[in-house]
Tab-separated table of C-alpha atoms in Angstrom:
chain	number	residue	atom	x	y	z
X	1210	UNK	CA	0.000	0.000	0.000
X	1211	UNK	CA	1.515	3.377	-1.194
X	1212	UNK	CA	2.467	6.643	1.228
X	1213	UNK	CA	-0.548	8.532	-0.420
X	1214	UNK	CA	-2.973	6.306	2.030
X	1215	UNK	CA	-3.195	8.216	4.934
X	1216	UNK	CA	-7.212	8.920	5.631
X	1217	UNK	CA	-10.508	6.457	5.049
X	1218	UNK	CA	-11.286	7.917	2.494
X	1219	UNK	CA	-7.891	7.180	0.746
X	1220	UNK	CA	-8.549	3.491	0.975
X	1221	UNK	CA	-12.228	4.039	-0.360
X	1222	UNK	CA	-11.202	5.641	-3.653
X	1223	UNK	CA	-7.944	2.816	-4.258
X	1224	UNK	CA	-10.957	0.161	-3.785
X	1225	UNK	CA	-13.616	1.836	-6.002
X	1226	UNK	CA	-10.520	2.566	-8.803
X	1227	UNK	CA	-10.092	-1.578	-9.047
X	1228	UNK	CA	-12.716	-1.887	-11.402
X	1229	UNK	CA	-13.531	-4.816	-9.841
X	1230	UNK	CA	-16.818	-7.117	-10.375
X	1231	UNK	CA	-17.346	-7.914	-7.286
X	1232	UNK	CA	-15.978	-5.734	-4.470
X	1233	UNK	CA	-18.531	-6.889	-1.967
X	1234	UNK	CA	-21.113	-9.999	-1.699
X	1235	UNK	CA	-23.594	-10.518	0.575
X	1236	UNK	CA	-25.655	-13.668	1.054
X	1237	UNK	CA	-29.363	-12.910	0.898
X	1238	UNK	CA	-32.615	-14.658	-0.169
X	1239	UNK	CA	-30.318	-17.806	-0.053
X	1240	UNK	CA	-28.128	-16.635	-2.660
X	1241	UNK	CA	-25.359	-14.339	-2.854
X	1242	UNK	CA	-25.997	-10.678	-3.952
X	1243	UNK	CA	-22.343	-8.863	-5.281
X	1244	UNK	CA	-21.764	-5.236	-5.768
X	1245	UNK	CA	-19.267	-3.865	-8.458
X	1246	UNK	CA	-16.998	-1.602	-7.835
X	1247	UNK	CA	-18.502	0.630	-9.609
X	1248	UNK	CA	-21.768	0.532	-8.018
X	1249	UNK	CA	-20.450	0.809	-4.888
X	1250	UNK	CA	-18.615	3.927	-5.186
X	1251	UNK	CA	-21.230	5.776	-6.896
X	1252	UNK	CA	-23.731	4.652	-4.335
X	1253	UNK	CA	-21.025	5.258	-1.344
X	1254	UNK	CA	-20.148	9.297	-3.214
X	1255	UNK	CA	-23.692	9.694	-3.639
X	1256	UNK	CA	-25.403	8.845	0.212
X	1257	UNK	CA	-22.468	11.230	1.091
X	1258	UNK	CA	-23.629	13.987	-0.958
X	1259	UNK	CA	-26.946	12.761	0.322
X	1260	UNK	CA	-26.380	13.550	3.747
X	1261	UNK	CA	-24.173	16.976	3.101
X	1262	UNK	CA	-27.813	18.364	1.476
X	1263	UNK	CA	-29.515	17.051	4.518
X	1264	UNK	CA	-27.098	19.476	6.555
X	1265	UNK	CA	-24.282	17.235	8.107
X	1266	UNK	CA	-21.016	18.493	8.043
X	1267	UNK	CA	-17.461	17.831	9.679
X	1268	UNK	CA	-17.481	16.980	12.999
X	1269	UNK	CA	-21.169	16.427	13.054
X	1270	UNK	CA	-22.472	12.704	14.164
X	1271	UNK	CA	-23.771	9.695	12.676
X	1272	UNK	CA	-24.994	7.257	14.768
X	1273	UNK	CA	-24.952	3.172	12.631
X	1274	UNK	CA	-27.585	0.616	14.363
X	1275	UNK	CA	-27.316	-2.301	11.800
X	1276	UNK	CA	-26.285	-5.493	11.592
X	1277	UNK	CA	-23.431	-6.667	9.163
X	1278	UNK	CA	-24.457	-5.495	5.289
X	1279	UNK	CA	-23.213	-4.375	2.064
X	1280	UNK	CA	-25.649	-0.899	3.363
X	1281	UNK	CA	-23.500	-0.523	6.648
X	1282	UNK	CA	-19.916	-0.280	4.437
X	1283	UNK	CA	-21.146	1.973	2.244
X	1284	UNK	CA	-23.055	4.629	5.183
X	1285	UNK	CA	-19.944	4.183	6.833
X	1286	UNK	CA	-17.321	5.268	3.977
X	1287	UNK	CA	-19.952	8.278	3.110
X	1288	UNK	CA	-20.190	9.322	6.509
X	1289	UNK	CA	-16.514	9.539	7.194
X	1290	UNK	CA	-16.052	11.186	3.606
X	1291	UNK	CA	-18.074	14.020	4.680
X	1292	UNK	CA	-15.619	14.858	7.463
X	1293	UNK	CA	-18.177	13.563	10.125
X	1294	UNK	CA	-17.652	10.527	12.395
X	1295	UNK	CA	-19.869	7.323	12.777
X	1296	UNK	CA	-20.410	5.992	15.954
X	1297	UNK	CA	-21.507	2.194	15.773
X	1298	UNK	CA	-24.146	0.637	17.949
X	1299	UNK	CA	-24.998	-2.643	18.680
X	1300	UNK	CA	-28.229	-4.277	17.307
X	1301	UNK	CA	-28.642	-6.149	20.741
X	1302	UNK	CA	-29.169	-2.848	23.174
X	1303	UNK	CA	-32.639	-1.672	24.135
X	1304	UNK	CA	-33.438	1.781	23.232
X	1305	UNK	CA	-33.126	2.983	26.798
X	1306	UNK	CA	-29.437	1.893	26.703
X	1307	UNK	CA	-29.476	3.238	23.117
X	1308	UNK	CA	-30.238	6.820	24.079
X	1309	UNK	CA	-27.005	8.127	26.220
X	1310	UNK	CA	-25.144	7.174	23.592
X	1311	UNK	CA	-27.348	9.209	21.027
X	1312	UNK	CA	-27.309	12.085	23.711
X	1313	UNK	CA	-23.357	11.984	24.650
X	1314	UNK	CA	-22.367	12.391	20.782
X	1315	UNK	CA	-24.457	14.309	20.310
X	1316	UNK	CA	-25.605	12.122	17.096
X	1317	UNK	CA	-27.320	14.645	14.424
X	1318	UNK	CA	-28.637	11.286	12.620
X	1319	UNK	CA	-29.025	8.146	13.257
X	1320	UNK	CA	-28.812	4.974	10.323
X	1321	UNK	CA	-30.758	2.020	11.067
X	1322	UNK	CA	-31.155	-0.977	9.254
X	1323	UNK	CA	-34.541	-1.942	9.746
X	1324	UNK	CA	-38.178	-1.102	10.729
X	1325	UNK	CA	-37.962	-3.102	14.212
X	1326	UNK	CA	-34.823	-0.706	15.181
X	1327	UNK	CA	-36.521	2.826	13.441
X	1328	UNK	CA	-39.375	1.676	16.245
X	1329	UNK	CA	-36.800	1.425	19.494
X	1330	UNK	CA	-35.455	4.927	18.145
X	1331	UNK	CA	-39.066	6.481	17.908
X	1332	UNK	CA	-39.043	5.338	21.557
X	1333	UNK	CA	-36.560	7.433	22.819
X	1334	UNK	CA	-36.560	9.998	19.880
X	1335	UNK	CA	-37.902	13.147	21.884
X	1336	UNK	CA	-34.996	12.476	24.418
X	1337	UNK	CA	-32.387	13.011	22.028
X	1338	UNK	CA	-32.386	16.643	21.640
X	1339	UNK	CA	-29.586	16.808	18.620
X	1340	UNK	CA	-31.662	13.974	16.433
X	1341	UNK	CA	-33.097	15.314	13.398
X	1342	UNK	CA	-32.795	12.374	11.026
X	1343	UNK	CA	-33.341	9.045	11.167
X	1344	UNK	CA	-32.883	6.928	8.019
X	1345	UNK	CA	-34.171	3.131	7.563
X	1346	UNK	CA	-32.292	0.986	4.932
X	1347	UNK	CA	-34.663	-1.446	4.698
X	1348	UNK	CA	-38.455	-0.563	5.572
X	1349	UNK	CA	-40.758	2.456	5.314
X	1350	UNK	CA	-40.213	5.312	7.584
X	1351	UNK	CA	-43.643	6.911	9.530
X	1352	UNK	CA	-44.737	10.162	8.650
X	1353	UNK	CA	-42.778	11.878	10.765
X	1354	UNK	CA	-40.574	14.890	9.950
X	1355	UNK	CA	-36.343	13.905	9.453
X	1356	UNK	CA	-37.647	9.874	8.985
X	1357	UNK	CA	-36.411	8.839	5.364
X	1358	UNK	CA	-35.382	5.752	3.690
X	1359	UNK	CA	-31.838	5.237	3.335
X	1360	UNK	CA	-32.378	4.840	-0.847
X	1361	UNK	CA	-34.044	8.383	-0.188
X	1362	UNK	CA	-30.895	10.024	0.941
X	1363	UNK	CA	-28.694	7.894	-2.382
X	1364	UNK	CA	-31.659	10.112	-4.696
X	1365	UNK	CA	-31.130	13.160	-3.035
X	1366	UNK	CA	-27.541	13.060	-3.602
X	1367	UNK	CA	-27.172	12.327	-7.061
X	1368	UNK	CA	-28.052	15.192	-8.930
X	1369	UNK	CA	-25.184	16.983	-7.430
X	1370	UNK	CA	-22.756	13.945	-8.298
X	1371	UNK	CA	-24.176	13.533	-12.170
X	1372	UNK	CA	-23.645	17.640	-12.561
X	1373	UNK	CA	-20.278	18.091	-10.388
X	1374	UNK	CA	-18.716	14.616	-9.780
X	1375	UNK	CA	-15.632	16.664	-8.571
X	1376	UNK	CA	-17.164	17.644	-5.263
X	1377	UNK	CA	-17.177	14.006	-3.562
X	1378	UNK	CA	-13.625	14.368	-4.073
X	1379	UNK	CA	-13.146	17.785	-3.078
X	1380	UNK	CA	-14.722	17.456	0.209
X	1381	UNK	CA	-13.083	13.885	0.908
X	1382	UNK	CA	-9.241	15.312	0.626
X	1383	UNK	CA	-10.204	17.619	2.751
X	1384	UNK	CA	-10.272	14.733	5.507
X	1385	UNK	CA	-6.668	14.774	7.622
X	1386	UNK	CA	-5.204	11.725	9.835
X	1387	UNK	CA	-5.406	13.534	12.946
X	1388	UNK	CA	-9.158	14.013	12.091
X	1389	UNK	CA	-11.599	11.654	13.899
X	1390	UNK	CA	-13.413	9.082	12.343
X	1391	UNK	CA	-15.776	7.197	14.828
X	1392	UNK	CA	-16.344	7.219	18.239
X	1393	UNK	CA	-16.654	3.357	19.671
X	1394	UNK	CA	-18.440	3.016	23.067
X	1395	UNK	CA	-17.310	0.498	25.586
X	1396	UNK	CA	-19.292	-2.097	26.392
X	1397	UNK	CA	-20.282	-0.781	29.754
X	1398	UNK	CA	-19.418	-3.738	32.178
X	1399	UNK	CA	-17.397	-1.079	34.225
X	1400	UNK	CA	-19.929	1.468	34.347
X	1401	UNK	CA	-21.805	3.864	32.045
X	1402	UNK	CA	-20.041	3.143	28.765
X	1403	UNK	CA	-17.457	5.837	27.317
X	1404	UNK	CA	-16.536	6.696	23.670
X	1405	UNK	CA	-13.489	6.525	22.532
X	1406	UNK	CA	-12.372	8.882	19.722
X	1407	UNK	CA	-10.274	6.775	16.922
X	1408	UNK	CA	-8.829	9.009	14.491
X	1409	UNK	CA	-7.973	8.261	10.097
X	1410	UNK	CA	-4.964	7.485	10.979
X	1411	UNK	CA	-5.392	4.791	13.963
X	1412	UNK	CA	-7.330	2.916	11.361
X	1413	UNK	CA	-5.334	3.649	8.326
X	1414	UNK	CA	-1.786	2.706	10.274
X	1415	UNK	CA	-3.705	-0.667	11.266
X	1416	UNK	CA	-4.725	-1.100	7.601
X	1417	UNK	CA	-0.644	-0.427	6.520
X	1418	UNK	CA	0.863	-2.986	9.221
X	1419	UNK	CA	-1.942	-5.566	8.762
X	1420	UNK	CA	-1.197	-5.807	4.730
X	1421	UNK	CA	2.721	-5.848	5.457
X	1422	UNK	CA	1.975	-9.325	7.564
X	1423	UNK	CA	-1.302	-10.753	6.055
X	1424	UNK	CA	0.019	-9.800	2.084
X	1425	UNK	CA	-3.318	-10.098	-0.185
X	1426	UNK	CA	-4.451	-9.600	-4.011
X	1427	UNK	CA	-6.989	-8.732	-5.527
X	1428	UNK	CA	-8.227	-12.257	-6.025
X	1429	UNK	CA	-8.564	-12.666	-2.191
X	1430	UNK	CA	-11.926	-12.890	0.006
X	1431	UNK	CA	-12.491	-12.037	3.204
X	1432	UNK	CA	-15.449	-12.896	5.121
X	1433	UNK	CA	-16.690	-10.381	7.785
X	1434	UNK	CA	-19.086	-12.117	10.507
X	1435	UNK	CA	-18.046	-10.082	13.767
X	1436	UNK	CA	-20.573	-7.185	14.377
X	1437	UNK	CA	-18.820	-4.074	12.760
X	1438	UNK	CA	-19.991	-1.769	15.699
């Protein structure tokens, strides 16, 4: 891996510039469902311009309650493109151990993966004083002001990446090592649980050591089964 990988977004565009015809797979309906290249990085540049028209900037937070998915890769890359951080929960909290996380960051929106979860956040919505979005990937939101679907957010980002394609990329190298990139909370078993701030370049150094040791092509598969949160 080259010196010009220093930020997230770094690795994101070296993946999406492979070409290749199946960058991710993901077993579904008893069959296995892959996503090009191609399709992922438009989909990945255009949720991020998604969410830039919905208002989130740098340093703003996106909170990610979903289990393991093609969906949860791509919200995460986008999110971190944009300058803001993710912070990953776990599908297997209740909402009332849901909400001090949403209130500590501070989490301006919050990506869920499915209608069951949207319902534990409606729960504790009007406790969450920062929440103004909350976006389902797979399920239909209420009427409710901020509740979208996640395929919503991918439509209301592409205009601006079919008429300036350049501003995904603008906004992306603006991104810096030092900068943070997601907040992971604890799991609590000593007390309230406490986020720790992991920066570009914790993950990106990680990334660099681990393919020095664990060499791999672009044949290779890698199977990801641990919760990503």
């Amino acid at each position: 891996m080259s010196e010009e990988i220093r930020t997230i977004p770094d690795i994101f565009r070296r993946a999406t510039a492979s070409g290749k015809p199946e960058l991710l797979m993901a077993k579904r309906d008893g069959g296995w469902k892959t996503i090009s290249a191609v399709d992922f990085g438009f989909t990945v540049r255009a949720f991020s311009l998604g969410l830039n028209a919905l208002g989130i900037q740098p340093e703003d937070t996106v909170a990610l309650l979903s289990e393991n998915s093609p969906e949860w890769a791509m919200t995460d890359y986008a999110v971190v493109s944009t300058g803001a951080w993710t912070v990953p929960i776990y599908t297997s909290l209740p909402p009332r151990q849901i909400q001090p996380l949403l209130v500590d960051c501070r989490a301006r929106a919050i990506v869920v993966s499915t209608e069951k979860q949207m319902a534990g956040v409606q729960e504790i919505h009007d406790g969450c004083p920062d929440l103004e979005y909350v976006i389902v990937m797979d399920g239909n939101p209420p009427n409710r002001p901020g509740y979208m679907r996640w395929h919503d957010v991918v439509e209301k980002g592409r205009p601006t990446l079919e008429m300036s394609p350049d501003v995904f990329d603008q906004r992306a190298s603006r991104v810096r090592p030092e900068d943070v990139a997601t907040i992971i909370y604890t799991s609590g078993t000593t007390g309230v649980p406490k986020g720790a701030m992991l920066t570009h370049g914790n993950f990106v150094s990680n990334v660099v050591s681990g393919v020095t040791r664990l060499p791999f092509g672009s044949d290779t598969v890698a199977m990801s089964f641990l919760p990503r949160s």
